[in-house]
Amino acid sequence: MSLALDAESLRHAYAGVTALRGVSVSVRPGELLAVVGESGSGKTTLLRAFNRMVEPQSGTVRIGGENVRGIAPEQLRRRIGYVPQLGGLLPHWTVRRNVALVPRLIKAASPDAAAREALALVGLPAEQYGDRFPHELSGGQRQRVALARALAARQEVVLLDEPFGALDAISRSEVHDAFASIRRELRFTAILVTHDLSEAARLADSIAVMRDGLIEQVGSAHRLREQPATPYVAALLARAMAAGAALVTA
Amino acid sequence: MSVARVVCAWRAGRAGRATLAALAFATGAAVPALSELAAQDSRDRARDAPPVVVASKPFGESYLLAEMFAQLLESAGLAVTRRPGLGATEIAFTALRTDAIDVYPEYTGTGLVAVLRDSVTEAMRRDPRLAFDRVSREFPARFGVRWLPPLGFQNGYAIAVRRETAERLQLRTLSDVARRGRDLRAGFTSDFIGRGDGFAGLASAYGLAFKSVRPLAPAVKYEALATASVDIIDGYSTDGLLAKFDLVALDDDLHFFPPYEAAALVSPRLSRERPDAIAALARLSGRLTEADVREWNRRVEVVREPVATVARDALASLALAAPGATDLDGPVAEGTRGGAGFAEFFWARRLETLRLAGEHSVLVLVALAAAILLAVPLGVVLARVPGIAEGVMQVLGVLQTIPSIALLAFMIPLLGIGARPALVALWLYALLPIVRATYTGVHHADPDAVGAAEALGTTAWQRLWWVQVPLAAPVVLAGVRTAAVITVGAATLAAFIGAGGLGEPIVTGLGLADTRLVLSGAIPAALLAVIVDLALAGVERVVGPAHRRARRPQSAD
């Protein structure tokens, strides 16, 4: 079971700099939407509107059809997994305690059991990794722990803010595989913000291209390539394909 | 602090008595036996009276005269509390004016210039009695403070040179210096350089000019002159050190310096309530000669005899006290006789040093603990309300820039002298480093971790206690370490307002130009600072967050 995500006509500006200029987007239950765009395109602002880390100046955000404004921020956020770029693990807590955070917040029966399950899911057995501190893990392991933390309370929605962006290519590819297999198991709804169009193509059901606070186009990778709605999308796809081709021919 | 307790006790006692007196007065009109009661009261007074607090400023002659006052009072059967070595004129005088002390030796010229800020008239320069008339008229009216009749000698400024210099350049008077001393290098106390009646006035009165003028601490002035680092210094005419270093005091032939007649200066309370003490002290008036005092000063400053011994001999020679009637607990009581090596000297003082180190530690620990209790919560609050943080820390920063000695002086009218004002001053100094460290630690705690904790649904309080405060702990502890080391150092200055501690031998040693005595306070104080720092470093390791202690090899992915 999963929840749909909807954003409708979101507008927002930070101290005079406009980040969202009327963005509407929907994610069907169980689907993963990738949001790609350059820095400053507004993609992270859009992501953070869903867990009320940003309160848009106008527009509506719904989760499972319910306006998020009607839900207390802490309550809302405990229902939504979140993975930031650097993991955001608490450095003074063990892996187990980090992963058990949200189960503990929602007063789950056994936060430790939930943590063990989530760690198993991301391929880091609690017996081996549970008592380590974040600095004792590799970057890829840290991101997997962050992912486990975002799923430990069986969250139905997960927001991922460039979660694999800081990893080296090999770790990234491994974590991509792990992530894809987890998604086959748990059909949570997700939004993935990324710079990397190939990552988006690999993991997402559909891709939204953002530019200057607006969505240029939403669709599958195939559709974006075949029927780009704007010259910007066309150029973006052409660049990504050239890079991919270079890689293949190298 | 036992001293603080005694002071509190007799404060309370005094207030109680005042209340009783008021009650007696209110109902008194109808009581015929009132006068009988009053007579009884004055008989009881001497027995029940609080001790007379005898103080001095931190230089040899002041210690000696104060000790003579104390022994004189004791031989009259009065209880005495000694407070030797109070800061400088402003501290001693403020303490006296506010009844925190009862009597200390002062000089008419200082009263005129430093307290009244009067100019000294030509007539006063020629007749010292006029200066005394002026201060003894003005002080009771302006401060309620009373001058007892002068002790009989003057201790004015004496500009001095080495005997060799005096003979080579044929210097006998300051006018000679103006004529033949232009190549001399001067080393004056900064006090003397700064005052209008000091070097500036002197130079223009005589037309003096030197090759260079350097400010020097009193403690090193004589050494600097003796070792020819400077050629001419300011001293005092009854100085024992003039004899020690074989110096020549030059005659003030134009009568530039005001008269500095020594006298007992008495607090409002003592002059109001204790005629017995006044009578005892007045027995010394007019009895001291400049020659006698110079010889006694020499015994204290050059031979390094205990102040109490010299004071007792002096009183005995004046037939004012039975020899051996008093204790020997002067400021330099044990092991200060000249000749002994430093190690020997230090060893002889070991118990005293331990006691002072104990006092010092209590001052530091209490001030620091109180500072932590306020500063850590304040730092946490400021991190939550960053809008006011800079303002609050600027206020604390301003406190930090007040020179310690001035801050201590501000405390006296509010809290008297002794441990309490010192604790408040030290507490104020310790606040800023801890507040700033706490604020910085909490405010800048790992933003990724704090942000993630927020995005996952923690409340602000949970973030504060689970994430920000634990992550800030090492920074806070570092701030506490800084504050602790600062406080150990600043606490040495507390001796200037009679709070005891390791500053006591430092202050006394500076006053007597006794390097060994200075070191016997300074070295343990430095050691104490190192020990406190290391101890807190140990605390940091033990209570530091687990993730900083754990060190396991990173495993591969």
PDB file of N, CA and C in Angstrom, chain A residues 9-12 17-24 41 210-215:
ATOM      1  N   SER A   9       0.334  24.008  -8.342  1.00  0.00           N
ATOM      2  CA  SER A   9       0.629  25.447  -8.466  1.00  0.00           C
ATOM      3  C   SER A   9       1.492  25.987  -7.343  1.00  0.00           C
ATOM      4  N   LEU A  10       2.607  25.307  -7.054  1.00  0.00           N
ATOM      5  CA  LEU A  10       3.460  25.776  -5.952  1.00  0.00           C
ATOM      6  C   LEU A  10       4.286  26.971  -6.383  1.00  0.00           C
ATOM      7  N   ARG A  11       4.236  28.000  -5.536  1.00  0.00           N
ATOM      8  CA  ARG A  11       5.090  29.173  -5.745  1.00  0.00           C
ATOM      9  C   ARG A  11       5.838  29.441  -4.460  1.00  0.00           C
ATOM     10  N   HIS A  12       7.132  29.736  -4.624  1.00  0.00           N
ATOM     11  CA  HIS A  12       7.917  30.036  -3.421  1.00  0.00           C
ATOM     12  C   HIS A  12       9.140  30.852  -3.800  1.00  0.00           C
ATOM     13  N   VAL A  17      14.554  35.665  -4.065  1.00  0.00           N
ATOM     14  CA  VAL A  17      14.964  34.797  -5.165  1.00  0.00           C
ATOM     15  C   VAL A  17      13.871  33.745  -5.368  1.00  0.00           C
ATOM     16  N   THR A  18      13.295  33.720  -6.563  1.00  0.00           N
ATOM     17  CA  THR A  18      12.185  32.802  -6.814  1.00  0.00           C
ATOM     18  C   THR A  18      12.712  31.396  -7.058  1.00  0.00           C
ATOM     19  N   ALA A  19      12.169  30.424  -6.321  1.00  0.00           N
ATOM     20  CA  ALA A  19      12.605  29.039  -6.464  1.00  0.00           C
ATOM     21  C   ALA A  19      11.548  28.210  -7.199  1.00  0.00           C
ATOM     22  N   LEU A  20      10.287  28.497  -6.936  1.00  0.00           N
ATOM     23  CA  LEU A  20       9.192  27.784  -7.608  1.00  0.00           C
ATOM     24  C   LEU A  20       8.238  28.824  -8.178  1.00  0.00           C
ATOM     25  N   ARG A  21       7.918  28.667  -9.478  1.00  0.00           N
ATOM     26  CA  ARG A  21       7.039  29.659 -10.096  1.00  0.00           C
ATOM     27  C   ARG A  21       5.765  29.015 -10.614  1.00  0.00           C
ATOM     28  N   GLY A  22       5.131  28.216  -9.787  1.00  0.00           N
ATOM     29  CA  GLY A  22       3.902  27.576 -10.238  1.00  0.00           C
ATOM     30  C   GLY A  22       4.197  26.175 -10.741  1.00  0.00           C
ATOM     31  N   VAL A  23       4.493  25.274  -9.815  1.00  0.00           N
ATOM     32  CA  VAL A  23       4.857  23.909 -10.195  1.00  0.00           C
ATOM     33  C   VAL A  23       3.725  22.962  -9.792  1.00  0.00           C
ATOM     34  N   SER A  24       3.295  22.151 -10.732  1.00  0.00           N
ATOM     35  CA  SER A  24       2.313  21.110 -10.433  1.00  0.00           C
ATOM     36  C   SER A  24       2.880  19.786 -10.902  1.00  0.00           C
ATOM     37  N   SER A  41      17.511  25.179  -9.855  1.00  0.00           N
ATOM     38  CA  SER A  41      16.320  25.033 -10.689  1.00  0.00           C
ATOM     39  C   SER A  41      15.058  24.904  -9.842  1.00  0.00           C
ATOM     40  N   MET A 210      13.321  20.121 -14.478  1.00  0.00           N
ATOM     41  CA  MET A 210      13.016  21.459 -13.960  1.00  0.00           C
ATOM     42  C   MET A 210      14.057  22.448 -14.433  1.00  0.00           C
ATOM     43  N   ARG A 211      13.575  23.675 -14.633  1.00  0.00           N
ATOM     44  CA  ARG A 211      14.475  24.749 -15.020  1.00  0.00           C
ATOM     45  C   ARG A 211      13.878  26.060 -14.531  1.00  0.00           C
ATOM     46  N   ASP A 212      14.652  26.849 -13.805  1.00  0.00           N
ATOM     47  CA  ASP A 212      14.217  28.161 -13.341  1.00  0.00           C
ATOM     48  C   ASP A 212      12.880  28.136 -12.625  1.00  0.00           C
ATOM     49  N   GLY A 213      12.670  27.142 -11.762  1.00  0.00           N
ATOM     50  CA  GLY A 213      11.461  27.120 -10.947  1.00  0.00           C
ATOM     51  C   GLY A 213      10.222  26.632 -11.664  1.00  0.00           C
ATOM     52  N   LEU A 214      10.424  26.064 -12.851  1.00  0.00           N
ATOM     53  CA  LEU A 214       9.275  25.524 -13.591  1.00  0.00           C
ATOM     54  C   LEU A 214       9.604  24.117 -14.081  1.00  0.00           C
ATOM     55  N   ILE A 215       8.561  23.293 -14.233  1.00  0.00           N
ATOM     56  CA  ILE A 215       8.778  21.981 -14.834  1.00  0.00           C
ATOM     57  C   ILE A 215       8.643  22.119 -16.340  1.00  0.00           C
TER      58      ILE A 215
END
